[in-house]
Amino acid sequence: MPARARDLRKKEKASLLKDLDSYRNELSQLRVAQVTGGTPAKLAKIKDVRKSIAVVLTVYNQTQKARLREQFKGAKYQPLDLRKKLTRALRRQLTPNQAAALTLRQKKKLANFPVRKFAVKA
């Protein structure tokens, strides 16, 4: 049975890497058994070991990314992989501050010719 993610999340980084190394060694031994014609039980275990490797790597990467998110929280700039994905158009969209900016000519026009107010609505 593959390793459980909830159990692995409690482990330290060194322990996870040690587990990963042991699973990889076990997988290489099982592959040798596969080539030499091992028992069906060993051949069936290959799938579980591969899944365990995947779970360990997933937990390791998620915890690493969570630590990085914590480290860059509130920073002015973030690494690209920690920024929000959004869509390409939204990533290139002007910020609210940029969108509200006025040119000098626009400012003068608004100051000298304010929007007229009418008492009667049509």
mmCIF file with all atom_site columns, C-alpha atoms in Angstrom:
data_model
loop_
_atom_site.group_PDB
_atom_site.id
_atom_site.type_symbol
_atom_site.label_atom_id
_atom_site.label_alt_id
_atom_site.label_comp_id
_atom_site.label_asym_id
_atom_site.label_entity_id
_atom_site.label_seq_id
_atom_site.pdbx_PDB_ins_code
_atom_site.Cartn_x
_atom_site.Cartn_y
_atom_site.Cartn_z
_atom_site.occupancy
_atom_site.B_iso_or_equiv
_atom_site.pdbx_formal_charge
_atom_site.auth_seq_id
_atom_site.auth_comp_id
_atom_site.auth_asym_id
_atom_site.auth_atom_id
_atom_site.pdbx_PDB_model_num
ATOM 1   C CA . MET A 1 1   ? 0.000   0.000   0.000   1.00 0.00 ? 1   MET A CA 1
ATOM 2   C CA . PRO A 1 2   ? 1.425   3.436   -0.931  1.00 0.00 ? 2   PRO A CA 1
ATOM 3   C CA . ALA A 1 3   ? 2.585   5.908   1.705   1.00 0.00 ? 3   ALA A CA 1
ATOM 4   C CA . ARG A 1 4   ? -0.055  8.213   3.170   1.00 0.00 ? 4   ARG A CA 1
ATOM 5   C CA . ALA A 1 5   ? 0.313   11.941  2.620   1.00 0.00 ? 5   ALA A CA 1
ATOM 6   C CA . ARG A 1 6   ? -1.152  12.849  6.010   1.00 0.00 ? 6   ARG A CA 1
ATOM 7   C CA . ASP A 1 7   ? 1.530   10.795  7.768   1.00 0.00 ? 7   ASP A CA 1
ATOM 8   C CA . LEU A 1 8   ? 4.308   12.253  5.636   1.00 0.00 ? 8   LEU A CA 1
ATOM 9   C CA . ARG A 1 9   ? 3.287   15.870  6.302   1.00 0.00 ? 9   ARG A CA 1
ATOM 10  C CA . LYS A 1 10  ? 4.362   15.487  9.932   1.00 0.00 ? 10  LYS A CA 1
ATOM 11  C CA . LYS A 1 11  ? 7.894   14.440  8.934   1.00 0.00 ? 11  LYS A CA 1
ATOM 12  C CA . GLU A 1 12  ? 10.934  16.668  8.546   1.00 0.00 ? 12  GLU A CA 1
ATOM 13  C CA . LYS A 1 13  ? 12.666  17.396  5.240   1.00 0.00 ? 13  LYS A CA 1
ATOM 14  C CA . ALA A 1 14  ? 15.595  15.039  5.929   1.00 0.00 ? 14  ALA A CA 1
ATOM 15  C CA . SER A 1 15  ? 13.244  12.222  6.850   1.00 0.00 ? 15  SER A CA 1
ATOM 16  C CA . LEU A 1 16  ? 11.230  12.702  3.641   1.00 0.00 ? 16  LEU A CA 1
ATOM 17  C CA . LEU A 1 17  ? 14.372  12.613  1.514   1.00 0.00 ? 17  LEU A CA 1
ATOM 18  C CA . LYS A 1 18  ? 15.508  9.467   3.337   1.00 0.00 ? 18  LYS A CA 1
ATOM 19  C CA . ASP A 1 19  ? 12.133  7.813   2.632   1.00 0.00 ? 19  ASP A CA 1
ATOM 20  C CA . LEU A 1 20  ? 12.344  8.875   -1.004  1.00 0.00 ? 20  LEU A CA 1
ATOM 21  C CA . ASP A 1 21  ? 15.807  7.360   -1.334  1.00 0.00 ? 21  ASP A CA 1
ATOM 22  C CA . SER A 1 22  ? 14.675  4.067   0.221   1.00 0.00 ? 22  SER A CA 1
ATOM 23  C CA . TYR A 1 23  ? 11.639  3.877   -2.107  1.00 0.00 ? 23  TYR A CA 1
ATOM 24  C CA . ARG A 1 24  ? 13.857  4.521   -5.134  1.00 0.00 ? 24  ARG A CA 1
ATOM 25  C CA . ASN A 1 25  ? 16.275  1.790   -4.049  1.00 0.00 ? 25  ASN A CA 1
ATOM 26  C CA . GLU A 1 26  ? 13.375  -0.591  -3.539  1.00 0.00 ? 26  GLU A CA 1
ATOM 27  C CA . LEU A 1 27  ? 12.022  0.269   -6.992  1.00 0.00 ? 27  LEU A CA 1
ATOM 28  C CA . SER A 1 28  ? 15.373  -0.437  -8.639  1.00 0.00 ? 28  SER A CA 1
ATOM 29  C CA . GLN A 1 29  ? 15.536  -3.825  -6.867  1.00 0.00 ? 29  GLN A CA 1
ATOM 30  C CA . LEU A 1 30  ? 12.002  -4.641  -8.014  1.00 0.00 ? 30  LEU A CA 1
ATOM 31  C CA . ARG A 1 31  ? 12.892  -3.697  -11.589 1.00 0.00 ? 31  ARG A CA 1
ATOM 32  C CA . VAL A 1 32  ? 15.858  -6.090  -11.450 1.00 0.00 ? 32  VAL A CA 1
ATOM 33  C CA . ALA A 1 33  ? 13.485  -8.793  -10.164 1.00 0.00 ? 33  ALA A CA 1
ATOM 34  C CA . GLN A 1 34  ? 11.134  -7.997  -13.031 1.00 0.00 ? 34  GLN A CA 1
ATOM 35  C CA . VAL A 1 35  ? 13.866  -8.531  -15.623 1.00 0.00 ? 35  VAL A CA 1
ATOM 36  C CA . THR A 1 36  ? 15.113  -11.723 -13.970 1.00 0.00 ? 36  THR A CA 1
ATOM 37  C CA . GLY A 1 37  ? 11.585  -13.105 -13.708 1.00 0.00 ? 37  GLY A CA 1
ATOM 38  C CA . GLY A 1 38  ? 10.571  -12.459 -10.100 1.00 0.00 ? 38  GLY A CA 1
ATOM 39  C CA . THR A 1 39  ? 7.449   -13.586 -8.296  1.00 0.00 ? 39  THR A CA 1
ATOM 40  C CA . PRO A 1 40  ? 4.099   -12.001 -9.209  1.00 0.00 ? 40  PRO A CA 1
ATOM 41  C CA . ALA A 1 41  ? 3.892   -10.474 -5.723  1.00 0.00 ? 41  ALA A CA 1
ATOM 42  C CA . LYS A 1 42  ? 7.091   -8.503  -6.349  1.00 0.00 ? 42  LYS A CA 1
ATOM 43  C CA . LEU A 1 43  ? 5.900   -7.383  -9.760  1.00 0.00 ? 43  LEU A CA 1
ATOM 44  C CA . ALA A 1 44  ? 2.624   -6.143  -8.287  1.00 0.00 ? 44  ALA A CA 1
ATOM 45  C CA . LYS A 1 45  ? 4.541   -4.184  -5.644  1.00 0.00 ? 45  LYS A CA 1
ATOM 46  C CA . ILE A 1 46  ? 6.165   -1.974  -8.330  1.00 0.00 ? 46  ILE A CA 1
ATOM 47  C CA . LYS A 1 47  ? 2.967   0.054   -8.693  1.00 0.00 ? 47  LYS A CA 1
ATOM 48  C CA . ASP A 1 48  ? 2.729   0.716   -4.945  1.00 0.00 ? 48  ASP A CA 1
ATOM 49  C CA . VAL A 1 49  ? 6.357   1.801   -4.733  1.00 0.00 ? 49  VAL A CA 1
ATOM 50  C CA . ARG A 1 50  ? 5.941   4.171   -7.688  1.00 0.00 ? 50  ARG A CA 1
ATOM 51  C CA . LYS A 1 51  ? 2.859   5.676   -6.067  1.00 0.00 ? 51  LYS A CA 1
ATOM 52  C CA . SER A 1 52  ? 4.737   6.062   -2.775  1.00 0.00 ? 52  SER A CA 1
ATOM 53  C CA . ILE A 1 53  ? 7.534   7.932   -4.554  1.00 0.00 ? 53  ILE A CA 1
ATOM 54  C CA . ALA A 1 54  ? 4.939   10.228  -6.117  1.00 0.00 ? 54  ALA A CA 1
ATOM 55  C CA . VAL A 1 55  ? 3.278   10.916  -2.756  1.00 0.00 ? 55  VAL A CA 1
ATOM 56  C CA . VAL A 1 56  ? 6.599   11.681  -1.043  1.00 0.00 ? 56  VAL A CA 1
ATOM 57  C CA . LEU A 1 57  ? 7.625   14.049  -3.843  1.00 0.00 ? 57  LEU A CA 1
ATOM 58  C CA . THR A 1 58  ? 4.224   15.755  -3.790  1.00 0.00 ? 58  THR A CA 1
ATOM 59  C CA . VAL A 1 59  ? 4.344   16.330  -0.030  1.00 0.00 ? 59  VAL A CA 1
ATOM 60  C CA . TYR A 1 60  ? 7.954   17.517  -0.233  1.00 0.00 ? 60  TYR A CA 1
ATOM 61  C CA . ASN A 1 61  ? 7.200   20.024  -3.010  1.00 0.00 ? 61  ASN A CA 1
ATOM 62  C CA . GLN A 1 62  ? 4.019   21.287  -1.360  1.00 0.00 ? 62  GLN A CA 1
ATOM 63  C CA . THR A 1 63  ? 5.720   21.902  1.978   1.00 0.00 ? 63  THR A CA 1
ATOM 64  C CA . GLN A 1 64  ? 8.642   23.612  0.245   1.00 0.00 ? 64  GLN A CA 1
ATOM 65  C CA . LYS A 1 65  ? 6.283   25.886  -1.685  1.00 0.00 ? 65  LYS A CA 1
ATOM 66  C CA . ALA A 1 66  ? 4.300   26.657  1.488   1.00 0.00 ? 66  ALA A CA 1
ATOM 67  C CA . ARG A 1 67  ? 7.529   27.688  3.246   1.00 0.00 ? 67  ARG A CA 1
ATOM 68  C CA . LEU A 1 68  ? 8.436   29.946  0.326   1.00 0.00 ? 68  LEU A CA 1
ATOM 69  C CA . ARG A 1 69  ? 4.975   31.522  0.338   1.00 0.00 ? 69  ARG A CA 1
ATOM 70  C CA . GLU A 1 70  ? 5.417   32.262  4.049   1.00 0.00 ? 70  GLU A CA 1
ATOM 71  C CA . GLN A 1 71  ? 8.874   33.730  3.423   1.00 0.00 ? 71  GLN A CA 1
ATOM 72  C CA . PHE A 1 72  ? 7.726   36.049  0.625   1.00 0.00 ? 72  PHE A CA 1
ATOM 73  C CA . LYS A 1 73  ? 4.452   37.049  2.305   1.00 0.00 ? 73  LYS A CA 1
ATOM 74  C CA . GLY A 1 74  ? 4.164   40.829  2.247   1.00 0.00 ? 74  GLY A CA 1
ATOM 75  C CA . ALA A 1 75  ? 7.269   41.250  0.076   1.00 0.00 ? 75  ALA A CA 1
ATOM 76  C CA . LYS A 1 76  ? 7.191   43.820  -2.707  1.00 0.00 ? 76  LYS A CA 1
ATOM 77  C CA . TYR A 1 77  ? 8.116   41.256  -5.335  1.00 0.00 ? 77  TYR A CA 1
ATOM 78  C CA . GLN A 1 78  ? 7.468   37.508  -5.458  1.00 0.00 ? 78  GLN A CA 1
ATOM 79  C CA . PRO A 1 79  ? 9.014   34.763  -7.580  1.00 0.00 ? 79  PRO A CA 1
ATOM 80  C CA . LEU A 1 80  ? 7.006   34.048  -10.726 1.00 0.00 ? 80  LEU A CA 1
ATOM 81  C CA . ASP A 1 81  ? 5.843   30.612  -9.570  1.00 0.00 ? 81  ASP A CA 1
ATOM 82  C CA . LEU A 1 82  ? 4.349   32.099  -6.373  1.00 0.00 ? 82  LEU A CA 1
ATOM 83  C CA . ARG A 1 83  ? 2.361   34.807  -8.148  1.00 0.00 ? 83  ARG A CA 1
ATOM 84  C CA . LYS A 1 84  ? -1.281  34.325  -9.071  1.00 0.00 ? 84  LYS A CA 1
ATOM 85  C CA . LYS A 1 85  ? -1.730  32.569  -12.406 1.00 0.00 ? 85  LYS A CA 1
ATOM 86  C CA . LEU A 1 86  ? -4.863  34.439  -13.584 1.00 0.00 ? 86  LEU A CA 1
ATOM 87  C CA . THR A 1 87  ? -5.117  34.766  -17.366 1.00 0.00 ? 87  THR A CA 1
ATOM 88  C CA . ARG A 1 88  ? -2.600  36.335  -19.708 1.00 0.00 ? 88  ARG A CA 1
ATOM 89  C CA . ALA A 1 89  ? -4.878  39.338  -20.306 1.00 0.00 ? 89  ALA A CA 1
ATOM 90  C CA . LEU A 1 90  ? -5.434  39.932  -16.584 1.00 0.00 ? 90  LEU A CA 1
ATOM 91  C CA . ARG A 1 91  ? -1.699  39.696  -15.850 1.00 0.00 ? 91  ARG A CA 1
ATOM 92  C CA . ARG A 1 92  ? -1.036  42.419  -18.433 1.00 0.00 ? 92  ARG A CA 1
ATOM 93  C CA . GLN A 1 93  ? -3.925  44.640  -17.339 1.00 0.00 ? 93  GLN A CA 1
ATOM 94  C CA . LEU A 1 94  ? -3.142  48.089  -15.966 1.00 0.00 ? 94  LEU A CA 1
ATOM 95  C CA . THR A 1 95  ? -3.170  48.395  -12.193 1.00 0.00 ? 95  THR A CA 1
ATOM 96  C CA . PRO A 1 96  ? -6.013  50.516  -10.747 1.00 0.00 ? 96  PRO A CA 1
ATOM 97  C CA . ASN A 1 97  ? -3.498  53.285  -10.025 1.00 0.00 ? 97  ASN A CA 1
ATOM 98  C CA . GLN A 1 98  ? -2.193  53.267  -13.598 1.00 0.00 ? 98  GLN A CA 1
ATOM 99  C CA . ALA A 1 99  ? -5.710  53.177  -15.064 1.00 0.00 ? 99  ALA A CA 1
ATOM 100 C CA . ALA A 1 100 ? -6.807  56.207  -12.999 1.00 0.00 ? 100 ALA A CA 1
ATOM 101 C CA . ALA A 1 101 ? -3.752  58.314  -13.937 1.00 0.00 ? 101 ALA A CA 1
ATOM 102 C CA . LEU A 1 102 ? -4.451  61.480  -15.927 1.00 0.00 ? 102 LEU A CA 1
ATOM 103 C CA . THR A 1 103 ? -2.200  63.368  -18.311 1.00 0.00 ? 103 THR A CA 1
ATOM 104 C CA . LEU A 1 104 ? -1.389  67.020  -17.596 1.00 0.00 ? 104 LEU A CA 1
ATOM 105 C CA . ARG A 1 105 ? -3.708  68.097  -20.420 1.00 0.00 ? 105 ARG A CA 1
ATOM 106 C CA . GLN A 1 106 ? -6.601  66.020  -18.983 1.00 0.00 ? 106 GLN A CA 1
ATOM 107 C CA . LYS A 1 107 ? -6.050  67.519  -15.526 1.00 0.00 ? 107 LYS A CA 1
ATOM 108 C CA . LYS A 1 108 ? -6.125  71.086  -16.916 1.00 0.00 ? 108 LYS A CA 1
ATOM 109 C CA . LYS A 1 109 ? -9.288  70.379  -18.923 1.00 0.00 ? 109 LYS A CA 1
ATOM 110 C CA . LEU A 1 110 ? -11.109 68.942  -15.896 1.00 0.00 ? 110 LEU A CA 1
ATOM 111 C CA . ALA A 1 111 ? -10.020 71.864  -13.707 1.00 0.00 ? 111 ALA A CA 1
ATOM 112 C CA . ASN A 1 112 ? -11.036 74.587  -16.198 1.00 0.00 ? 112 ASN A CA 1
ATOM 113 C CA . PHE A 1 113 ? -14.151 72.950  -17.622 1.00 0.00 ? 113 PHE A CA 1
ATOM 114 C CA . PRO A 1 114 ? -15.867 70.962  -14.871 1.00 0.00 ? 114 PRO A CA 1
ATOM 115 C CA . VAL A 1 115 ? -18.815 68.705  -15.723 1.00 0.00 ? 115 VAL A CA 1
ATOM 116 C CA . ARG A 1 116 ? -21.930 70.862  -15.926 1.00 0.00 ? 116 ARG A CA 1
ATOM 117 C CA . LYS A 1 117 ? -24.853 70.194  -13.620 1.00 0.00 ? 117 LYS A CA 1
ATOM 118 C CA . PHE A 1 118 ? -28.400 70.520  -14.848 1.00 0.00 ? 118 PHE A CA 1
ATOM 119 C CA . ALA A 1 119 ? -31.458 71.020  -12.660 1.00 0.00 ? 119 ALA A CA 1
ATOM 120 C CA . VAL A 1 120 ? -33.920 69.366  -15.027 1.00 0.00 ? 120 VAL A CA 1
ATOM 121 C CA . LYS A 1 121 ? -33.615 65.741  -16.005 1.00 0.00 ? 121 LYS A CA 1
ATOM 122 C CA . ALA A 1 122 ? -34.762 64.952  -19.511 1.00 0.00 ? 122 ALA A CA 1
#
